[in-house]
PDB file of C-alpha atoms in Angstrom:
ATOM      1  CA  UNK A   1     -25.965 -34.536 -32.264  1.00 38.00           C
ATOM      2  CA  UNK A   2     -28.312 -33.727 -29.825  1.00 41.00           C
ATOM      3  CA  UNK A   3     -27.672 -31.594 -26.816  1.00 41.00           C
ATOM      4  CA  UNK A   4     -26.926 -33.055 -23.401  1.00 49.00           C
ATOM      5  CA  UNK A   5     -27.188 -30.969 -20.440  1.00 58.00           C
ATOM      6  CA  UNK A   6     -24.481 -31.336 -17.739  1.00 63.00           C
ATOM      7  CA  UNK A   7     -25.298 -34.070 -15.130  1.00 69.00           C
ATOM      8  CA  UNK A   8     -26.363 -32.608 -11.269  1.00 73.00           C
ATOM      9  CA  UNK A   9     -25.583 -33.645  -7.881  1.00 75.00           C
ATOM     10  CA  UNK A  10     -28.121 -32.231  -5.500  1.00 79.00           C
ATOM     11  CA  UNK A  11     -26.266 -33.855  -3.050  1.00 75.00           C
ATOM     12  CA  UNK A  12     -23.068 -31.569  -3.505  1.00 72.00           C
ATOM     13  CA  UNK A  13     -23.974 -28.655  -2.510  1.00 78.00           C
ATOM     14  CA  UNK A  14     -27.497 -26.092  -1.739  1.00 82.00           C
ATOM     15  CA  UNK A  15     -26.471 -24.167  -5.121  1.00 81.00           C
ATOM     16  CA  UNK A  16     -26.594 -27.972  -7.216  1.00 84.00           C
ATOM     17  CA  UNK A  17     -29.558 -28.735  -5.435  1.00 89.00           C
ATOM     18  CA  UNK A  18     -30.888 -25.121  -6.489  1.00 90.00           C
ATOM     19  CA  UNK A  19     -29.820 -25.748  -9.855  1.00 91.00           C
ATOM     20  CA  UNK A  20     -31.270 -29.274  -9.499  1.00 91.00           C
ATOM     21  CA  UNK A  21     -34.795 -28.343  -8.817  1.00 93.00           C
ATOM     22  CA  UNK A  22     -34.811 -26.023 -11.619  1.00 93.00           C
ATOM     23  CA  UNK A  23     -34.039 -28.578 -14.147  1.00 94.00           C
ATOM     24  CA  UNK A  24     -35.928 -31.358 -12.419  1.00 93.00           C
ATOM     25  CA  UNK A  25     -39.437 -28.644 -12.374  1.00 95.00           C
ATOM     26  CA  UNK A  26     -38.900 -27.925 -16.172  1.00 94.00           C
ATOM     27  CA  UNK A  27     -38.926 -31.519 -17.185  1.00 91.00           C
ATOM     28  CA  UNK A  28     -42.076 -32.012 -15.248  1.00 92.00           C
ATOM     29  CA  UNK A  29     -43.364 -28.948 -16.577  1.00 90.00           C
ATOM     30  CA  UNK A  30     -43.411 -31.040 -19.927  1.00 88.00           C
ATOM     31  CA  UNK A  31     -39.714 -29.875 -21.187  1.00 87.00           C
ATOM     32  CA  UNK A  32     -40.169 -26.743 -20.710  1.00 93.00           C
ATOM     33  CA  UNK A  33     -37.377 -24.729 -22.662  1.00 93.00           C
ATOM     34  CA  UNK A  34     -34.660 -22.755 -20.777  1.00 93.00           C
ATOM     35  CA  UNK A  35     -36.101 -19.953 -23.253  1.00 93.00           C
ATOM     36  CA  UNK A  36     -39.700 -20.655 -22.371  1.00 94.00           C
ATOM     37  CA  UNK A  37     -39.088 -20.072 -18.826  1.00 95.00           C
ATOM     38  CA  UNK A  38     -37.018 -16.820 -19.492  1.00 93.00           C
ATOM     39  CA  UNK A  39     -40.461 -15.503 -21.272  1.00 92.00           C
ATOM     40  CA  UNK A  40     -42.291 -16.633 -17.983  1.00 92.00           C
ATOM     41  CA  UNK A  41     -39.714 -14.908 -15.386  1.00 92.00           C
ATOM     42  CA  UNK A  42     -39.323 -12.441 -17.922  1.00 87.00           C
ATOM     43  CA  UNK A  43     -36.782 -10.329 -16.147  1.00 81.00           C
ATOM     44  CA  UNK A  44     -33.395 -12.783 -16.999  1.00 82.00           C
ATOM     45  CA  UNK A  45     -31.346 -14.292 -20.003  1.00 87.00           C
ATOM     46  CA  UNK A  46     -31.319 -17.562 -20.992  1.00 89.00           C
ATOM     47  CA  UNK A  47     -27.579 -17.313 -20.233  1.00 86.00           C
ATOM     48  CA  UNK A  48     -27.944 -16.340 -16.780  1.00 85.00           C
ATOM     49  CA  UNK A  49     -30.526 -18.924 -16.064  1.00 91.00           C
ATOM     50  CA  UNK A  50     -28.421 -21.688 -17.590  1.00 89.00           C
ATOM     51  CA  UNK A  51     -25.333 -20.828 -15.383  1.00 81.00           C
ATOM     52  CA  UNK A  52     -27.457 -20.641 -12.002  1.00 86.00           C
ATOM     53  CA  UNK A  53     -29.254 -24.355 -13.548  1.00 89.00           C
ATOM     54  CA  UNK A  54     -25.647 -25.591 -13.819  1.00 83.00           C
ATOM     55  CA  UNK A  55     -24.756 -24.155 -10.296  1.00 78.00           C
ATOM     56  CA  UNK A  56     -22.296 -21.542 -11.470  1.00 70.00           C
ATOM     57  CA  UNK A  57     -23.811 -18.612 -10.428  1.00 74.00           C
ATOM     58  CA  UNK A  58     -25.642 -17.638  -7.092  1.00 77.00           C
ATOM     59  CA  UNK A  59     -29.194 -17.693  -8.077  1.00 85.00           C
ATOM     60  CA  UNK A  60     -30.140 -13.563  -7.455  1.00 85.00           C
ATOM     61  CA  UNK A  61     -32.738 -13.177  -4.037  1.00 88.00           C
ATOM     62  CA  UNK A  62     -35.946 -12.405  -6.558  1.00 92.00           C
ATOM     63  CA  UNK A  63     -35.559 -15.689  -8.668  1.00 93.00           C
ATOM     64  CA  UNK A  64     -36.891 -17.827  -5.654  1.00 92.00           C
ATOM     65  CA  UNK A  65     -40.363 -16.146  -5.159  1.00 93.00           C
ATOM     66  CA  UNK A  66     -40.976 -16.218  -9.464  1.00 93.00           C
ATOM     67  CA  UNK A  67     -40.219 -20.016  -9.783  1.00 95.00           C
ATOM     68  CA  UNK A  68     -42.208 -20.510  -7.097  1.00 94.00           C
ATOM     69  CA  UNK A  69     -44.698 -18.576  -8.281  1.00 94.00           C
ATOM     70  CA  UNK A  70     -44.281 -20.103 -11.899  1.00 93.00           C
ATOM     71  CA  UNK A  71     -44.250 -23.514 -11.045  1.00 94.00           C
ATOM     72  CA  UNK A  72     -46.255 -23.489  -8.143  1.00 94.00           C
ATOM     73  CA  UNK A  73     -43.864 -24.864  -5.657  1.00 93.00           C
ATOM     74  CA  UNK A  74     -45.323 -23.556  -2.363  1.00 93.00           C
ATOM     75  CA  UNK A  75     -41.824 -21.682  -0.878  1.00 92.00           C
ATOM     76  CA  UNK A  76     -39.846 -24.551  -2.335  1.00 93.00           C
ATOM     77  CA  UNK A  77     -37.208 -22.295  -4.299  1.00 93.00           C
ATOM     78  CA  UNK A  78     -37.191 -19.859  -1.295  1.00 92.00           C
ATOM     79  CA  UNK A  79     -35.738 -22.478   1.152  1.00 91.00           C
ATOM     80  CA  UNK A  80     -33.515 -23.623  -0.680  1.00 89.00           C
ATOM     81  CA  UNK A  81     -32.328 -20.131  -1.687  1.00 87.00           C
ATOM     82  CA  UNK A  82     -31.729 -19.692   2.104  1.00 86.00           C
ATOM     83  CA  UNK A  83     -28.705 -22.020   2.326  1.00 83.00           C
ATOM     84  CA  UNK A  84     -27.246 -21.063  -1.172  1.00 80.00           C
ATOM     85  CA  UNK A  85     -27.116 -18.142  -0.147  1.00 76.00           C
ATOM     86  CA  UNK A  86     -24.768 -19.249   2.911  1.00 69.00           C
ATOM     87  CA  UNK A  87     -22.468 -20.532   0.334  1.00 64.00           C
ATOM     88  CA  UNK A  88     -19.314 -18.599  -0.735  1.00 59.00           C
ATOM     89  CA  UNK A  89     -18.560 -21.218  -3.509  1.00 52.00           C
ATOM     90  CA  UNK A  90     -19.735 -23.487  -5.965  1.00 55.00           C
ATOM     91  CA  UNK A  91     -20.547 -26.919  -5.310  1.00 53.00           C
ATOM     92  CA  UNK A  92     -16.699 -28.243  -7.216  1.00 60.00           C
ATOM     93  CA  UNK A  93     -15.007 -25.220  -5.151  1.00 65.00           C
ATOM     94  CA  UNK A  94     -16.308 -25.781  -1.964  1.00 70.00           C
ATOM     95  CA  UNK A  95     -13.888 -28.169  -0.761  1.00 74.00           C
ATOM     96  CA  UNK A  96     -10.638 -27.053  -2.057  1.00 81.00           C
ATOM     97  CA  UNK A  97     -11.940 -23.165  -0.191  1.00 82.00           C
ATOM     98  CA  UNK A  98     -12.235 -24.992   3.481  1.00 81.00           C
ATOM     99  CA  UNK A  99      -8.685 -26.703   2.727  1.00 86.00           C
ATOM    100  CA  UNK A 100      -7.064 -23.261   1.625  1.00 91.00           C
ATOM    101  CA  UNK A 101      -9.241 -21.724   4.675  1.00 89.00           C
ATOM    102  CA  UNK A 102      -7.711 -24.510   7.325  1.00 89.00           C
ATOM    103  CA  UNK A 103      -4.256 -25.403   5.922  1.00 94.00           C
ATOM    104  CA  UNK A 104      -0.728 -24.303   7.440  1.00 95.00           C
ATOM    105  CA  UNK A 105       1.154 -24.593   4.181  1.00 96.00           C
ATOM    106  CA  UNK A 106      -0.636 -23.761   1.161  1.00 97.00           C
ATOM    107  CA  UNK A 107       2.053 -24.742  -2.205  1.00 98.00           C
ATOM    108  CA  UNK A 108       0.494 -23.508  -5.315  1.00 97.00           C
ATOM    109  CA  UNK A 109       1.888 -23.473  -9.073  1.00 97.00           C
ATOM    110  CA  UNK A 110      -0.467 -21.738 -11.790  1.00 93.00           C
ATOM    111  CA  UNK A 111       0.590 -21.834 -15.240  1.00 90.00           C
ATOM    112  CA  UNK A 112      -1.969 -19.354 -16.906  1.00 85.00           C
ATOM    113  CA  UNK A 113      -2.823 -16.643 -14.325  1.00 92.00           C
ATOM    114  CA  UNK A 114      -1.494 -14.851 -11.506  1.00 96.00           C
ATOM    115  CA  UNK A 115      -2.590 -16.692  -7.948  1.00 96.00           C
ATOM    116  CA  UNK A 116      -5.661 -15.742  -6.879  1.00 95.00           C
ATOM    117  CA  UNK A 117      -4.069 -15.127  -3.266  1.00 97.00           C
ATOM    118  CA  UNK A 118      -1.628 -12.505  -4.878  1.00 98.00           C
ATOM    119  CA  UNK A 119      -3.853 -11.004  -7.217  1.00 97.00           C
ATOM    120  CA  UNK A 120      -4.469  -7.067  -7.048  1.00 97.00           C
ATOM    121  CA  UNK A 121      -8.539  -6.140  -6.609  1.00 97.00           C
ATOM    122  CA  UNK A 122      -8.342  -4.874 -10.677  1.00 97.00           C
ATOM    123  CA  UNK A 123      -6.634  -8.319 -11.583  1.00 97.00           C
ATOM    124  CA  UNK A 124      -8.989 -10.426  -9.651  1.00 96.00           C
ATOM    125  CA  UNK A 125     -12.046  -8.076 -11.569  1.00 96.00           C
ATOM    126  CA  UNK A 126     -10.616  -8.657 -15.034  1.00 95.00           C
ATOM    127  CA  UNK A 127      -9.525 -12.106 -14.181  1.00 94.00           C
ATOM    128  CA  UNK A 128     -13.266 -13.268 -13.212  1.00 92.00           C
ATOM    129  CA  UNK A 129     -15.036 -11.260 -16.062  1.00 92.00           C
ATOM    130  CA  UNK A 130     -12.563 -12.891 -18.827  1.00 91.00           C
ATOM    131  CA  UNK A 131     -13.631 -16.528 -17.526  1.00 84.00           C
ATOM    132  CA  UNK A 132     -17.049 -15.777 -17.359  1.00 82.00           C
ATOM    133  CA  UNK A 133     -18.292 -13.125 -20.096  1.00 85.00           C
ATOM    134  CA  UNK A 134     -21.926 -13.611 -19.631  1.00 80.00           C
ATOM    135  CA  UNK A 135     -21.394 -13.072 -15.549  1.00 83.00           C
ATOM    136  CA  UNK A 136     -23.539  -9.737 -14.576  1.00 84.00           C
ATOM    137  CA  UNK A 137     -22.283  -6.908 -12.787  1.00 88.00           C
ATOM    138  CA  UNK A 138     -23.774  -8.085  -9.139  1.00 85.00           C
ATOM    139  CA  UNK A 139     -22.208 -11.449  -9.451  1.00 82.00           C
ATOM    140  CA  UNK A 140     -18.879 -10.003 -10.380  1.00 89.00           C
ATOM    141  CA  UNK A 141     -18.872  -7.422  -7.392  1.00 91.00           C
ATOM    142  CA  UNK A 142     -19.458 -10.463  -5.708  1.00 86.00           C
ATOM    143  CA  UNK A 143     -16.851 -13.223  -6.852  1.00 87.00           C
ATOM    144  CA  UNK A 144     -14.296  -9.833  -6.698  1.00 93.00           C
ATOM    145  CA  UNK A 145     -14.902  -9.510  -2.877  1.00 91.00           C
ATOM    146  CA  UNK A 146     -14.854 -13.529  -2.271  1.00 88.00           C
ATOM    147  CA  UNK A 147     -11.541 -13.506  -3.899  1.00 91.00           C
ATOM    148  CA  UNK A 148     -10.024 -10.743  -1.706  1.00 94.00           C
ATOM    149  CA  UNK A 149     -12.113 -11.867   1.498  1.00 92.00           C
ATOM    150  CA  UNK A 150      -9.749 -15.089   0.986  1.00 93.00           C
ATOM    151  CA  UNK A 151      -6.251 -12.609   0.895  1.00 95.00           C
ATOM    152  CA  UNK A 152      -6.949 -11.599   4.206  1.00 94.00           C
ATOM    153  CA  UNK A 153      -5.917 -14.679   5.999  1.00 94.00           C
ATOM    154  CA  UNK A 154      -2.468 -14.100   4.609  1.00 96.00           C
ATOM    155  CA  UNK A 155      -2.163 -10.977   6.764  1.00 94.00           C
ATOM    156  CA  UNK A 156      -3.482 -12.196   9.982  1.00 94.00           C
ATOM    157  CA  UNK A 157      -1.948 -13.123  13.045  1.00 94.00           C
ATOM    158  CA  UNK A 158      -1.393 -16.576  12.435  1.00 94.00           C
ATOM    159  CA  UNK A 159      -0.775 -16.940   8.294  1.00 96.00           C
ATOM    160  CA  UNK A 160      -0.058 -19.627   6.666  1.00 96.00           C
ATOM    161  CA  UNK A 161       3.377 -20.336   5.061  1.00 97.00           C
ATOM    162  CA  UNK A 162       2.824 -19.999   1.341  1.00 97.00           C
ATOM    163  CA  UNK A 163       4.662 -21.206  -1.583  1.00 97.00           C
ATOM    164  CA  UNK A 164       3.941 -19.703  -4.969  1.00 98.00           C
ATOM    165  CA  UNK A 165       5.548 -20.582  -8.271  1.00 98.00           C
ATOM    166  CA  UNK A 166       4.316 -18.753 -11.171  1.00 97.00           C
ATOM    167  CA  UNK A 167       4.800 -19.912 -14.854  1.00 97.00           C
ATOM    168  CA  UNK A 168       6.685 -16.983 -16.535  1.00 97.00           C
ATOM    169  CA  UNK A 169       3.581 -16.983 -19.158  1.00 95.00           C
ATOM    170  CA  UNK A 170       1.517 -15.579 -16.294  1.00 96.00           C
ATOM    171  CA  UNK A 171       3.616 -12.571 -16.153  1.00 97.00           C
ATOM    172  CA  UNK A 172       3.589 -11.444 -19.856  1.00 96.00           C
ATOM    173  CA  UNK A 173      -0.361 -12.168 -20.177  1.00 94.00           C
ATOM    174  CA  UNK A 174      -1.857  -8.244 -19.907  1.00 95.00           C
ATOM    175  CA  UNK A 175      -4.832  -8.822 -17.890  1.00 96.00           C
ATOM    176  CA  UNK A 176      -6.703  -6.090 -18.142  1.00 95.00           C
ATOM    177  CA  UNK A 177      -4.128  -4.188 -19.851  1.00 95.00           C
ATOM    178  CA  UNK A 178      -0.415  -2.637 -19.682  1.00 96.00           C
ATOM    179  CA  UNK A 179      -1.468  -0.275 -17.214  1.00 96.00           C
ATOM    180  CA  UNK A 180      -3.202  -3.027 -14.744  1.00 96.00           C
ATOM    181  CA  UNK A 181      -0.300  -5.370 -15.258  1.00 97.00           C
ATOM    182  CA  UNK A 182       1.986  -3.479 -13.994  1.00 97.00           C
ATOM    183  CA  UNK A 183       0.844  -2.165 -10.753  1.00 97.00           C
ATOM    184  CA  UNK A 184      -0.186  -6.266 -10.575  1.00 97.00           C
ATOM    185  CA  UNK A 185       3.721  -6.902 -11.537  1.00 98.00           C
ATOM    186  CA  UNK A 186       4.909  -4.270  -8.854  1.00 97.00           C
ATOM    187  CA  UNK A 187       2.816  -5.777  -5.819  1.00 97.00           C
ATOM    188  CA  UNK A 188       4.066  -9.223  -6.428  1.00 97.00           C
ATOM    189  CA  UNK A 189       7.759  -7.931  -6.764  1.00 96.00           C
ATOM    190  CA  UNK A 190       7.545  -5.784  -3.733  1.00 96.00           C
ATOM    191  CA  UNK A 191       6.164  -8.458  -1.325  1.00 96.00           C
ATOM    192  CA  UNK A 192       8.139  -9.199   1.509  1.00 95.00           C
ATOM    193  CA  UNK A 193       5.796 -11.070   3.829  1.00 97.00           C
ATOM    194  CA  UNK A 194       8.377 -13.851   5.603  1.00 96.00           C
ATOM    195  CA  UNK A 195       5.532 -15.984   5.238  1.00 97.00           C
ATOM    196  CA  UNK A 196       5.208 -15.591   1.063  1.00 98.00           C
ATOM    197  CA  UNK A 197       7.633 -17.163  -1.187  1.00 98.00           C
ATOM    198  CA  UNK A 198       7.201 -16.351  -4.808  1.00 98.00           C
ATOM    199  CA  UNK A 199       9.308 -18.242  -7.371  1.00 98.00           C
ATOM    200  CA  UNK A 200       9.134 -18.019 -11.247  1.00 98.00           C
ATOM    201  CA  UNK A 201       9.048 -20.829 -13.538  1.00 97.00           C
ATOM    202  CA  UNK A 202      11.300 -19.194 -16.396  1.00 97.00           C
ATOM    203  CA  UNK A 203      10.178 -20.195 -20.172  1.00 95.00           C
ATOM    204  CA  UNK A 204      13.890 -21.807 -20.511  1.00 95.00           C
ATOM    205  CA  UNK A 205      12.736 -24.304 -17.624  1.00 94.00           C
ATOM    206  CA  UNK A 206      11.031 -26.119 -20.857  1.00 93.00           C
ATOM    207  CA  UNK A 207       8.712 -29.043 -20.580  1.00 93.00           C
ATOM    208  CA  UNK A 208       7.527 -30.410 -17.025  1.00 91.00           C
ATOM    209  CA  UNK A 209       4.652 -32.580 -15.515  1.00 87.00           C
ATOM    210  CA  UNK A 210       2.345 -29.939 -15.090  1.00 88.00           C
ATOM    211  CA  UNK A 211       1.546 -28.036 -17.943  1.00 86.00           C
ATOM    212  CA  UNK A 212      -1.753 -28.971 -19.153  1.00 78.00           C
ATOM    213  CA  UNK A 213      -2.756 -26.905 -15.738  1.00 86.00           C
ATOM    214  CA  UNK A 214      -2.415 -25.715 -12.331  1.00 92.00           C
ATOM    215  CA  UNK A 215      -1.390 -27.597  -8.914  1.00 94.00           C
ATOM    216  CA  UNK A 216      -2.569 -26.776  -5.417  1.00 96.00           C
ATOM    217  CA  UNK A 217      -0.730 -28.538  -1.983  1.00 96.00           C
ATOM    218  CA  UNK A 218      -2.276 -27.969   1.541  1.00 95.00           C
ATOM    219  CA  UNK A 219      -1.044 -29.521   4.354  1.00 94.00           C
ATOM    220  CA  UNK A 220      -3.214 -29.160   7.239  1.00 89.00           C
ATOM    221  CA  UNK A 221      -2.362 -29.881  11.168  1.00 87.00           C
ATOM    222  CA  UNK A 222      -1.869 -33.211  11.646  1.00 79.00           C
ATOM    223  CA  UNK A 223      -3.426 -34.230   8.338  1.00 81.00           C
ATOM    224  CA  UNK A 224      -1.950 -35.449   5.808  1.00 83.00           C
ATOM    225  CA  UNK A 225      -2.081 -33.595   2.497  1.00 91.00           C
ATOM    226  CA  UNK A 226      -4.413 -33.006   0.019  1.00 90.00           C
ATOM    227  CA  UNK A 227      -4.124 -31.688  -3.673  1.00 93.00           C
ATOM    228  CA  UNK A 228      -6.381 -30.357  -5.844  1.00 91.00           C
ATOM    229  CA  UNK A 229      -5.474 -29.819  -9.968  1.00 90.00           C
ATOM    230  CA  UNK A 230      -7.372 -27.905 -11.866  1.00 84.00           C
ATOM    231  CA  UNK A 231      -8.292 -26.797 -15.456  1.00 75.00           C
ATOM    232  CA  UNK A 232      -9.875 -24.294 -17.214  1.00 60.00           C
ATOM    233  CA  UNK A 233     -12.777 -25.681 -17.082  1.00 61.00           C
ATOM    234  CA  UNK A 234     -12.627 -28.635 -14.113  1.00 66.00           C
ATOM    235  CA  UNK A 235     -11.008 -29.938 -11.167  1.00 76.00           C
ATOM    236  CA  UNK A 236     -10.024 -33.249  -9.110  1.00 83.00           C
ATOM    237  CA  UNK A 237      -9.264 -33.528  -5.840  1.00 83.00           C
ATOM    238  CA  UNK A 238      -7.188 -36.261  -4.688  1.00 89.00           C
ATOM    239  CA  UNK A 239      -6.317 -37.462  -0.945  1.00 86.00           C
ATOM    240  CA  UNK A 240      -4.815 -41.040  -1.526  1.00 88.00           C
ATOM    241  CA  UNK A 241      -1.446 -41.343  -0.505  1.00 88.00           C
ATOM    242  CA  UNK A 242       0.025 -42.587  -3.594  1.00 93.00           C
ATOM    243  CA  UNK A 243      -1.498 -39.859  -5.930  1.00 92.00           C
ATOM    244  CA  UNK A 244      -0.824 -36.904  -3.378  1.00 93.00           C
ATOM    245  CA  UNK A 245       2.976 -38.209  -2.933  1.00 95.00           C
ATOM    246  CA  UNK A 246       3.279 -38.129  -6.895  1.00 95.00           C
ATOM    247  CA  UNK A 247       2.090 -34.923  -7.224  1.00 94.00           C
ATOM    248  CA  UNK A 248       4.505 -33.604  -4.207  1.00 95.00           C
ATOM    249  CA  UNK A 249       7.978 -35.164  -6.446  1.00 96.00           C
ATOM    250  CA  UNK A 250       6.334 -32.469  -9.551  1.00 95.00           C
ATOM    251  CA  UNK A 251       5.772 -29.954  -7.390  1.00 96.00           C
ATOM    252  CA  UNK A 252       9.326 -30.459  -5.922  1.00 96.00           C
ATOM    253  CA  UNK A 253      11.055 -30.717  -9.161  1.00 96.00           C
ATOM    254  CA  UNK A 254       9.198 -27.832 -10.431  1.00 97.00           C
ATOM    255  CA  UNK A 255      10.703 -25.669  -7.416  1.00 96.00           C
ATOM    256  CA  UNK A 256      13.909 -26.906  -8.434  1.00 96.00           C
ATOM    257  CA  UNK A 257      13.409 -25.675 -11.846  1.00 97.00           C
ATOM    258  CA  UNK A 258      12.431 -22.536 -11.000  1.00 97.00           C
ATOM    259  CA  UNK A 259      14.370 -18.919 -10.512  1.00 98.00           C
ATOM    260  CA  UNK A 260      15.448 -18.239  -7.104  1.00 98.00           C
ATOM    261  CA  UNK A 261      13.387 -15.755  -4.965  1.00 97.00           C
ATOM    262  CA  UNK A 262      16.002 -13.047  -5.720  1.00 97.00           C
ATOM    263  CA  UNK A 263      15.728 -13.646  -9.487  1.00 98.00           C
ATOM    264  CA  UNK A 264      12.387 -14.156  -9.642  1.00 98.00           C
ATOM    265  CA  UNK A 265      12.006 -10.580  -8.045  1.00 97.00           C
ATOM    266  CA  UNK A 266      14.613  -9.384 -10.669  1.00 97.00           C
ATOM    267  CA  UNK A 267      12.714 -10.784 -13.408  1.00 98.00           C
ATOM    268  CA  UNK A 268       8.837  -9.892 -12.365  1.00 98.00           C
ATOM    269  CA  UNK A 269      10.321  -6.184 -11.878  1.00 97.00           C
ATOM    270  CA  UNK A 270      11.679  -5.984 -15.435  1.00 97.00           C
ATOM    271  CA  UNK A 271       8.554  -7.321 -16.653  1.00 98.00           C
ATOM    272  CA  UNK A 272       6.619  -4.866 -14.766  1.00 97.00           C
ATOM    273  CA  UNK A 273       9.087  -1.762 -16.285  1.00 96.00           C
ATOM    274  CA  UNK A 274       7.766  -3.258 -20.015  1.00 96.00           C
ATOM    275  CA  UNK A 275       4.487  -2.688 -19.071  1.00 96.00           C
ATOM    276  CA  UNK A 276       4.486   0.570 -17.469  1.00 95.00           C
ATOM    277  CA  UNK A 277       6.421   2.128 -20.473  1.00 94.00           C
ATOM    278  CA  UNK A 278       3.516   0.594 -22.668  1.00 93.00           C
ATOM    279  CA  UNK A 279       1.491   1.853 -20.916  1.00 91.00           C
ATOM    280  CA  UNK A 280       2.858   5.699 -21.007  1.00 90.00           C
ATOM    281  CA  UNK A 281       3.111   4.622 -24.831  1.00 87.00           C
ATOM    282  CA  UNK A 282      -0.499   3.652 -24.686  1.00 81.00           C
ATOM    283  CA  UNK A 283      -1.654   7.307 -22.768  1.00 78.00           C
ATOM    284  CA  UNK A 284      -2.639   4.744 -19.567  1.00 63.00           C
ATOM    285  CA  UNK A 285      -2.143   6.119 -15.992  1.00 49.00           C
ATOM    286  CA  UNK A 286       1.364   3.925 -14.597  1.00 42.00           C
ATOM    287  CA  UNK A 287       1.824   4.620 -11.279  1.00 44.00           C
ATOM    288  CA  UNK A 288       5.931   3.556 -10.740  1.00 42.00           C
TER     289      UNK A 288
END
């Protein structure tokens, strides 16, 4: 079967359009290969290429000036690399980040990871390198400090009122180890912002509505909600009323399912006391 490369709105964001004008001067560069233009840069993978074509990475500030150069664009690359560069996320991101940014009551539930609005800077690291392998070190530094620029809005003046329920599979997952998970454990069971509520979704809960991913609710002032559900790999967002009010009764009946804020605590310490003693067992550095 021959391979199809993803379709591209340049319309979505500067990064697509980026991404865009990459494909777009290969093909009239008489198909030139994604490896044929790595020999011409000759300073980046294939696979690093490919995920700024496909508008998943932030194209690096010395690509611009060698497509130019190699295709003979005249600047082209360069201004558009000035308003990428202006953009925190990716063109499918984008949206859901200015509703997180703006809302007063962000609801979340995540079923494989640990929120990325609770996460610990060593989480959030290991967390972005394991769904990207390929990413480099720059554009990890960089995702790393997008993720905790977002935490700080939860420690402002004016915070919103978050609700976090956490599958319990989240908790026993060892990202980046016994040692990580359980200062990750510890922070989550020693918050006490009035603002945060943190509930668990216990294994016994059984089957529910959303496991196949993970559900995000933001009200906004005087707007009516949004949601966005997401994937491993995609997401949707959806503002009509009828598919927003559906996914509000799963959300609700998954907070009904779930441990109490009290037990939840209980349960994310005891959790947290498995991993520290594997990680004494393993020779890590626990702090308790």
């Amino acid at each position: 079967m021959a391979f199809k490369p993803n379709k591209l709105d340049p319309g979505r964001s500067a990064r697509d359009l980026f991404g865009w004008e990459m494909r777009n001067h290969r093909e009239l560069a008489g198909s030139m290969s994604l490896d044929q233009l790595t020999e011409i840069l000759g300073c980046f993978s294939k696979g690093h290429l490919a995920r700024i074509e496909r508008a998943e990475s932030m194209p690096p500030p010395e690509l611009p000036g060698k497509l130019d150069a190699a295709f003979g664009t005249d600047g082209r690359f360069g201004r558009v690399y000035l308003l990428a560069k202006k953009e925190k996320f990716a063109g499918k991101y984008r949206r859901p980040a200015e509703l997180e940014a703006k809302a007063s009551i962000i609801e979340e539930y995540t079923t494989a990871t640990i929120p990325g609005l609770l996460q610990t800077p060593e989480t959030a690291r290991w967390s972005l390198q394991a769904g990207c392998p390929e990413i480099t070190a720059p554009e990890l530094d960089a995702s790393v400090k997008v993720r905790l620029d977002r935490q700080r809005r939860l420690n402002s003046g004016t915070p919103p009122h978050c609700w976090f329920i956490i599958d319990e599979s989240a908790l026993h997952r060892p990202v980046g180890g016994p040692g990580a998970m359980h200062r990750q454990l510890m922070a989550l069971a020693l918050d006490r912002r009035p603002h945060v509520t943190i509930q668990v979704l216990p294994f016994s809960a059984g089957a529910h509505s959303e496991m196949g991913g993970s559900l995000f609710i933001y009200t906004l002032p005087d707007s009516p909600a949004v949601v966005w559900e997401e994937g491993a790999r995609s997401g949707e967002l959806i503002e009509d009323a009828e598919g927003v009010a559906a996914r509000r009764r799963s959300y609700d009946l998954l907070r009904a399912m779930a441990l109490s804020p009290r037990d939840t605590r209980a349960t994310i310490r005891r959790i947290s006391q498995e991993f520290g003693r594997a990680s004494k067992r393993s020779g890590e550095m626990a702090e308790e």
